[in-house]
PDB file of C-alpha atoms in Angstrom:
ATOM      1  CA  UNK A   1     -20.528  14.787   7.921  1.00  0.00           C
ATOM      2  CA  UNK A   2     -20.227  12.899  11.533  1.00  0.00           C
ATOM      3  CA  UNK A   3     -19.504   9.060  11.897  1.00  0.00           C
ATOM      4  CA  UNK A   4     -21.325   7.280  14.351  1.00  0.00           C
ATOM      5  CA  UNK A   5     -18.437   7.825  16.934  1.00  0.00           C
ATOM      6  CA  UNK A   6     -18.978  11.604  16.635  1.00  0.00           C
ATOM      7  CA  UNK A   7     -16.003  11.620  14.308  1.00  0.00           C
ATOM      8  CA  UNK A   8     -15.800  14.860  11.483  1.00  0.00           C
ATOM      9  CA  UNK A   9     -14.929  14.055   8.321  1.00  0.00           C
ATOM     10  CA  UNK A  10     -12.043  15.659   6.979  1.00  0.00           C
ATOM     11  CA  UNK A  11     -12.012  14.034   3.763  1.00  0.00           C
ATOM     12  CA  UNK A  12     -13.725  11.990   1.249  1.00  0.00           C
ATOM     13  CA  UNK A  13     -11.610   9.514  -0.380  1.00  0.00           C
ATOM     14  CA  UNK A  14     -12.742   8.333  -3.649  1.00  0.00           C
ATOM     15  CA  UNK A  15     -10.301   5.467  -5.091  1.00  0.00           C
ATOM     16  CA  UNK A  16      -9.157   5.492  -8.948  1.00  0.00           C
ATOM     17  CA  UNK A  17      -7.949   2.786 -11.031  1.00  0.00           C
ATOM     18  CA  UNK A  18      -4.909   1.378 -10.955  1.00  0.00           C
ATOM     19  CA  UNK A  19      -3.454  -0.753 -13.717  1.00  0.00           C
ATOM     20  CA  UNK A  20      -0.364  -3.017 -13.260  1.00  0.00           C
ATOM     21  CA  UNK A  21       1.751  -3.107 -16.128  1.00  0.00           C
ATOM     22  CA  UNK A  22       4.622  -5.439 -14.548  1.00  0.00           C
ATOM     23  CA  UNK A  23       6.574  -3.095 -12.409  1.00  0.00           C
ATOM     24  CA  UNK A  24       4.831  -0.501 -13.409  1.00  0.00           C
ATOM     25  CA  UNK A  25       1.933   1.367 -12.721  1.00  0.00           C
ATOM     26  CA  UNK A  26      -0.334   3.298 -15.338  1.00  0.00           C
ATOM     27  CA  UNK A  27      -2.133   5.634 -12.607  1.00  0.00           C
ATOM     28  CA  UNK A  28      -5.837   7.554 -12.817  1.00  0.00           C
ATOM     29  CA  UNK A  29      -6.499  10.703 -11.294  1.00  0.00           C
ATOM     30  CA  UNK A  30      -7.915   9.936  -7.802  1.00  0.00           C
ATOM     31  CA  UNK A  31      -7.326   8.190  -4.826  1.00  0.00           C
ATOM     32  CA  UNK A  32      -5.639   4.416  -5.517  1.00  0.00           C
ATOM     33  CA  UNK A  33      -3.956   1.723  -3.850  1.00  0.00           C
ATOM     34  CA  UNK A  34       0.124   0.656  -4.771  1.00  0.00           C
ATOM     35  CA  UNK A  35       3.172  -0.239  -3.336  1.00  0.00           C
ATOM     36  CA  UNK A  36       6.613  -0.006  -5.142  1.00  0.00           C
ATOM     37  CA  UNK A  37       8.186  -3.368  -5.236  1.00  0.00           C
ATOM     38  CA  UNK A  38      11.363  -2.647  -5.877  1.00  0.00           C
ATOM     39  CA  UNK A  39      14.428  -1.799  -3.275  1.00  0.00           C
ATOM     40  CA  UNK A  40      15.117   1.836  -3.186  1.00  0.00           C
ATOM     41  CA  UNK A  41      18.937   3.379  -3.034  1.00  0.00           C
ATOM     42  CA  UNK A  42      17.172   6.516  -1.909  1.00  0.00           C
ATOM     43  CA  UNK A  43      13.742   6.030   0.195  1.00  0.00           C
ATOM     44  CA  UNK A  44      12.939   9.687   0.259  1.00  0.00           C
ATOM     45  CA  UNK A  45       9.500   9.824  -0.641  1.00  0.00           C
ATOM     46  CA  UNK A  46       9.470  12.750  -3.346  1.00  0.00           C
ATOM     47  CA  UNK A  47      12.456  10.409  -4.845  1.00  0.00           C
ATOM     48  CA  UNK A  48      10.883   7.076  -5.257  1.00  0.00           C
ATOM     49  CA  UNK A  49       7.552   8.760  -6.932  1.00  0.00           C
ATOM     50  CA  UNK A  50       9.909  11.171  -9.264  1.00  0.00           C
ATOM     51  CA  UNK A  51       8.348   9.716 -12.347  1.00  0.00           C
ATOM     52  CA  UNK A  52       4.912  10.787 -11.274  1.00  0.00           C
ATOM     53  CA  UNK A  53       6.362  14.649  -9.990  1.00  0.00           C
ATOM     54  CA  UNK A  54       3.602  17.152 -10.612  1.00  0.00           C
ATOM     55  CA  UNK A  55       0.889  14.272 -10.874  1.00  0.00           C
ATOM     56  CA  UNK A  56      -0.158  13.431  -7.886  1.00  0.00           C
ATOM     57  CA  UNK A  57      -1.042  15.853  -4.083  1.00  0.00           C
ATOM     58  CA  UNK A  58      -1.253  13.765  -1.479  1.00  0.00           C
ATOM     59  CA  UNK A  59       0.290  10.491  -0.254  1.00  0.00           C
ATOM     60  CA  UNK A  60      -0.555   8.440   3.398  1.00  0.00           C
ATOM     61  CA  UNK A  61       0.418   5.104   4.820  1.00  0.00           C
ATOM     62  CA  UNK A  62      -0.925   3.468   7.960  1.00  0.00           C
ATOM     63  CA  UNK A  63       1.484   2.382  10.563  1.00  0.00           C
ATOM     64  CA  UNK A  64       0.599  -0.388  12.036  1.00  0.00           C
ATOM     65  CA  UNK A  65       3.166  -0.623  14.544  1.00  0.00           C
ATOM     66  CA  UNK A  66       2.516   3.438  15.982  1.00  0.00           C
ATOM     67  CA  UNK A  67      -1.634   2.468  14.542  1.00  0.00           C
ATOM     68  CA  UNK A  68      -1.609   5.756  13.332  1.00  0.00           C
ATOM     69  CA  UNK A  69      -1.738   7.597   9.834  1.00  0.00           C
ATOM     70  CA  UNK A  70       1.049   9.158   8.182  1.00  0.00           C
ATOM     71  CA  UNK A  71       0.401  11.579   5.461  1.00  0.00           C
ATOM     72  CA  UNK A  72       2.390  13.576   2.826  1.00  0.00           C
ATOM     73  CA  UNK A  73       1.184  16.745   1.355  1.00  0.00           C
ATOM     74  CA  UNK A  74       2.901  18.549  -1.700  1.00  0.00           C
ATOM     75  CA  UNK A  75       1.372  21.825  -0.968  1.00  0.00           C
ATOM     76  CA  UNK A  76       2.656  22.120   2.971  1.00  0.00           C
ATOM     77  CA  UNK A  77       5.745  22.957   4.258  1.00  0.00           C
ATOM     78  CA  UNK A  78       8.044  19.462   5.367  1.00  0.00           C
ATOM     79  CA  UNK A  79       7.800  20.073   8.915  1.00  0.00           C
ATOM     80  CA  UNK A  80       4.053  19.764   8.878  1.00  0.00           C
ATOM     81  CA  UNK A  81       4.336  16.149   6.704  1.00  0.00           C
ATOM     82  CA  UNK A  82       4.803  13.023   8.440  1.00  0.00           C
ATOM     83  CA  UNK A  83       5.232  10.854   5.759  1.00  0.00           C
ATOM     84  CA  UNK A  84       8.821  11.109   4.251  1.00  0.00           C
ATOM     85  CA  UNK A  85      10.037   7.986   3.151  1.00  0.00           C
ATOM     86  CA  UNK A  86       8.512   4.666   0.978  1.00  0.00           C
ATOM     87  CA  UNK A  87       9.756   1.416   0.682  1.00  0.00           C
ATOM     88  CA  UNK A  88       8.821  -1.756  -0.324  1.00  0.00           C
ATOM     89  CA  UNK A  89       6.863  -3.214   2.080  1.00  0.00           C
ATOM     90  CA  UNK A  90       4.477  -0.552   2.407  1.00  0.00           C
ATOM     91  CA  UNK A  91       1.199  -0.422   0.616  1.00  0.00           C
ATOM     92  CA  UNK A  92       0.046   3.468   0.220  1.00  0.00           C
ATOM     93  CA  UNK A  93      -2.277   5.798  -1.007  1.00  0.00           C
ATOM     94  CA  UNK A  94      -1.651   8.360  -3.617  1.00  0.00           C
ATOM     95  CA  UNK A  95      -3.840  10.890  -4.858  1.00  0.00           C
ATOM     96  CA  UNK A  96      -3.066  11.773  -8.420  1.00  0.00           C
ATOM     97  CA  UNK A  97      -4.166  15.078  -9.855  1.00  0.00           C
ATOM     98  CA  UNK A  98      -3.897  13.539 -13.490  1.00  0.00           C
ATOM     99  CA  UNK A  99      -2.823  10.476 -14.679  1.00  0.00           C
ATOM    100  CA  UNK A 100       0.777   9.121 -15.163  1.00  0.00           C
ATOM    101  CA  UNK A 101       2.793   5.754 -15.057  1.00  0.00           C
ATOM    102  CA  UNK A 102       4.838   5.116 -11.718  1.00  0.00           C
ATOM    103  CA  UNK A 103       8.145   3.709 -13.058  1.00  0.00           C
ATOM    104  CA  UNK A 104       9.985   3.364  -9.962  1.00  0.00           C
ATOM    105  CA  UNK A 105      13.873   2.942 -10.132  1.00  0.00           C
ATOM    106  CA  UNK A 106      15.497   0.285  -8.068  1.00  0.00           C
ATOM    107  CA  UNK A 107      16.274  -3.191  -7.446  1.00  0.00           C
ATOM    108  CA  UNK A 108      14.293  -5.970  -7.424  1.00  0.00           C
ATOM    109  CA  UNK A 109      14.424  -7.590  -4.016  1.00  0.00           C
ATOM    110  CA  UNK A 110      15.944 -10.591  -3.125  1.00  0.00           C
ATOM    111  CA  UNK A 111      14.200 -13.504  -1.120  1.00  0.00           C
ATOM    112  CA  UNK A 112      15.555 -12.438   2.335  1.00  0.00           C
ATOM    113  CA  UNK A 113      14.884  -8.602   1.686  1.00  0.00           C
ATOM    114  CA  UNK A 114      11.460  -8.824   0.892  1.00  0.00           C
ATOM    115  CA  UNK A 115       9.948 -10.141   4.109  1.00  0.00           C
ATOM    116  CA  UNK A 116       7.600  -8.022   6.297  1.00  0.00           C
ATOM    117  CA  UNK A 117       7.190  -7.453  10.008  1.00  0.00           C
ATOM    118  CA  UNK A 118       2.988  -7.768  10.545  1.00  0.00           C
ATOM    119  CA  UNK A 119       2.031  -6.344  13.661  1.00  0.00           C
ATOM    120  CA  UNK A 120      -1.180  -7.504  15.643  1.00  0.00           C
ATOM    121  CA  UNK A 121      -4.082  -5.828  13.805  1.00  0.00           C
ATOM    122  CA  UNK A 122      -5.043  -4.052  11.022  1.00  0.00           C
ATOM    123  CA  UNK A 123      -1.433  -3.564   8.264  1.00  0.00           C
ATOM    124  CA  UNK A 124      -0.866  -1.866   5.026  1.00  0.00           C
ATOM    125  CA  UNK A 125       1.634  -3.520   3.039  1.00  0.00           C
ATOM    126  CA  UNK A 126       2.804  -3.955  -0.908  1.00  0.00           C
ATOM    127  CA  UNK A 127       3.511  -7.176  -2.300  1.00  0.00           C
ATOM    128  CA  UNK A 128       7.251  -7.102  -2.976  1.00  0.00           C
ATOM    129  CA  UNK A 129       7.513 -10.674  -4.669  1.00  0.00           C
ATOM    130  CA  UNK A 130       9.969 -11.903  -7.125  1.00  0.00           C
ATOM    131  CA  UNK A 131       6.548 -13.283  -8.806  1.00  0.00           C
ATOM    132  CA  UNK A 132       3.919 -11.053 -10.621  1.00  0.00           C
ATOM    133  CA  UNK A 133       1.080 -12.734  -9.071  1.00  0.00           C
ATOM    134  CA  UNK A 134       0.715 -15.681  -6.203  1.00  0.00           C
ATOM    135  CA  UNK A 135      -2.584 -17.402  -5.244  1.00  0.00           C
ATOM    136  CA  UNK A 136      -3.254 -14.567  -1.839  1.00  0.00           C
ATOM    137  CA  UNK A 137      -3.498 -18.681   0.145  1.00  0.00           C
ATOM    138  CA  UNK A 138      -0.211 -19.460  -1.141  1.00  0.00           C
ATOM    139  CA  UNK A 139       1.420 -16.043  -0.313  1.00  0.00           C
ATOM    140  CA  UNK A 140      -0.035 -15.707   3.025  1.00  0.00           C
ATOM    141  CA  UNK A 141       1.154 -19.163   3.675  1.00  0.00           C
ATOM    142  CA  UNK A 142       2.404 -19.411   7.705  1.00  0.00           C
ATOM    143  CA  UNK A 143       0.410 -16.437   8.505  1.00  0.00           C
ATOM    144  CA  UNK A 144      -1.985 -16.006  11.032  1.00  0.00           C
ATOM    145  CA  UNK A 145      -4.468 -13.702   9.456  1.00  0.00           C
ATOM    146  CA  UNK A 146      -8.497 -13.376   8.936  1.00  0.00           C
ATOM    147  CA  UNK A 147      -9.114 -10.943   6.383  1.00  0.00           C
ATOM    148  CA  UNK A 148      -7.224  -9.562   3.429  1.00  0.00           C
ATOM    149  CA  UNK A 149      -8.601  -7.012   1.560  1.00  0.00           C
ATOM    150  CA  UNK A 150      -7.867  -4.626  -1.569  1.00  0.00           C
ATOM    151  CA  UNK A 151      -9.470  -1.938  -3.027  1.00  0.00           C
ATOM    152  CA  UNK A 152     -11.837  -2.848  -6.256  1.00  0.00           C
ATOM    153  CA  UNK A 153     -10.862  -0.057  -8.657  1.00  0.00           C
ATOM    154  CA  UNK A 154     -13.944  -0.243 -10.386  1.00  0.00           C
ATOM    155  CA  UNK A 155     -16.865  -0.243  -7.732  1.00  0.00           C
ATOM    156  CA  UNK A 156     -14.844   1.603  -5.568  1.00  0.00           C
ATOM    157  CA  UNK A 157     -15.372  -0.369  -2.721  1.00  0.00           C
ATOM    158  CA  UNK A 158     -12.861  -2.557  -0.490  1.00  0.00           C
ATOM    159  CA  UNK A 159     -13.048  -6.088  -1.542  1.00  0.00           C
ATOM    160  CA  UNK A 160     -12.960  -9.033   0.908  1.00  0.00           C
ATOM    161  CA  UNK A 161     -10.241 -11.280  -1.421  1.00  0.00           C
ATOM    162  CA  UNK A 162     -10.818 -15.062  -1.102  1.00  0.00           C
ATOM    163  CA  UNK A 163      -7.213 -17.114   0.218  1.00  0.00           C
ATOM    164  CA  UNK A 164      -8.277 -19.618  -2.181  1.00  0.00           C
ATOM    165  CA  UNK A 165      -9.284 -17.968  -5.488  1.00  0.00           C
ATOM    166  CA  UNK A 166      -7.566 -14.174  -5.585  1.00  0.00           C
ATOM    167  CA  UNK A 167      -4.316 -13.306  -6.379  1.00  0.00           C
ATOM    168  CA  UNK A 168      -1.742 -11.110  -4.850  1.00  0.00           C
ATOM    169  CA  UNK A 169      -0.136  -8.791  -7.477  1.00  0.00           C
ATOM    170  CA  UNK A 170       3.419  -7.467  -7.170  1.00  0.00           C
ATOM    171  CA  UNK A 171       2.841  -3.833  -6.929  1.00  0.00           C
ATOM    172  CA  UNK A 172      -0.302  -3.965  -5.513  1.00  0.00           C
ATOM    173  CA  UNK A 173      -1.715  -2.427  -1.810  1.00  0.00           C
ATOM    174  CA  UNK A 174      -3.113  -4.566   0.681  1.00  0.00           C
ATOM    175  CA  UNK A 175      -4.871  -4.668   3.805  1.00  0.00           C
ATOM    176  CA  UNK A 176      -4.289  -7.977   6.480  1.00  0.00           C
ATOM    177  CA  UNK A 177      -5.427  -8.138   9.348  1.00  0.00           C
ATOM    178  CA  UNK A 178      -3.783 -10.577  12.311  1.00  0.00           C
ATOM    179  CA  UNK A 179      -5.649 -12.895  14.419  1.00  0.00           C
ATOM    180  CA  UNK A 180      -2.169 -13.469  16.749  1.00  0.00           C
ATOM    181  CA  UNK A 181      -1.627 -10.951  18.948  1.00  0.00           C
ATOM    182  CA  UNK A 182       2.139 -11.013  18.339  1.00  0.00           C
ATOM    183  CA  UNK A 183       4.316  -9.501  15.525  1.00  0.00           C
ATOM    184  CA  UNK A 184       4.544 -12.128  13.028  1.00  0.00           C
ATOM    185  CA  UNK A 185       7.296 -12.187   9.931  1.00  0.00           C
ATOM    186  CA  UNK A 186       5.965 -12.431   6.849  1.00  0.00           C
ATOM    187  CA  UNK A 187       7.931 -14.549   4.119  1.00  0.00           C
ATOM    188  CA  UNK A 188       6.977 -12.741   1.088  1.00  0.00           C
ATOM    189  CA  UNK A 189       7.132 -15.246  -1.584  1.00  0.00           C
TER     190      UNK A 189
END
């Protein structure tokens, strides 16, 4: 298939459940949405998903300081990933062959270790809060942004979340876009 800017699609990406259970995550096969809240000794990707080894293909994460796509492939060679390391602050995709529960090792950050550098644009982060869930307002407090979105699980579809009614989920993946045109610092509650 061809986009309207002449782009081919490479791939189709259809989006799988995702359960929170605390800091963990009870994963379906499929595409889904996560971050790992915790602080990692060891950031090497294949390391932080080591309880999910064998269960899942493919991981990417969108830069939104290089705007560009990093991506993680189990079946090539390292040199041709460009996705090596997770942390935190990063929301991601992972594809998951069959189902298993991401039990990531770690530390739970402190308040000064969990905030995040948003860059002007479009970012993919986690929610690395020493809460479970925050009203998405209340989190996002001091932050130019106009959209936050996540990834409904069950239609499928990206959902618009409102500041006012959603919550923010420790361990979850979201998209926020900036309205400033400046790098703005992100006290993750």
């Amino acid at each position: 298939a061809v986009d309207e800017m002449g782009n081919e699609e490479l791939a189709a990406f259809v989006f799988g459940p995702v359960q929170s259970v605390g800091d963990w995550n009870a994963l379906s096969p499929g595409w889904t949405v996560i971050s790992v809240p915790r602080l990692q000794a060891d950031e090497t990707l294949t390391t932080v998903l080591t309880s999910i080894d064998g269960k899942y293909d493919a991981v990417q994460f969108y830069d939104p300081a290089a705007q560009a796509w990093a991506h993680y492939n189990a079946s090539k060679p390292s040199e041709m990933n460009s996705l090596a390391e997770l942390n935190h602050t990063m929301g991601f995709y992972v594809h998951m062959t069959t189902g298993g529960v991401l039990a990531p090792s770690g530390t739970d950050p402190e308040d000064a270790t969990n905030d995040i550098w948003l860059q002007p644009g479009w970012n993919l982060v986690g929610f690395p809060s020493t809460q479970e869930s925050v009203l998405a307002g209340t989190a996002l407090a001091g932050v130019s942004y106009d959209r936050l979105e996540r990834f409904d699980h069950a239609t499928q579809l990206i959902e618009v979340l409102d500041p006012g009614v959603d919550l923010m989920h420790r361990g979850g993946g979201y998209w926020i876009h900036t309205d400033s045109g400046v790098p703005q610092l992100w006290d993750v509650p």
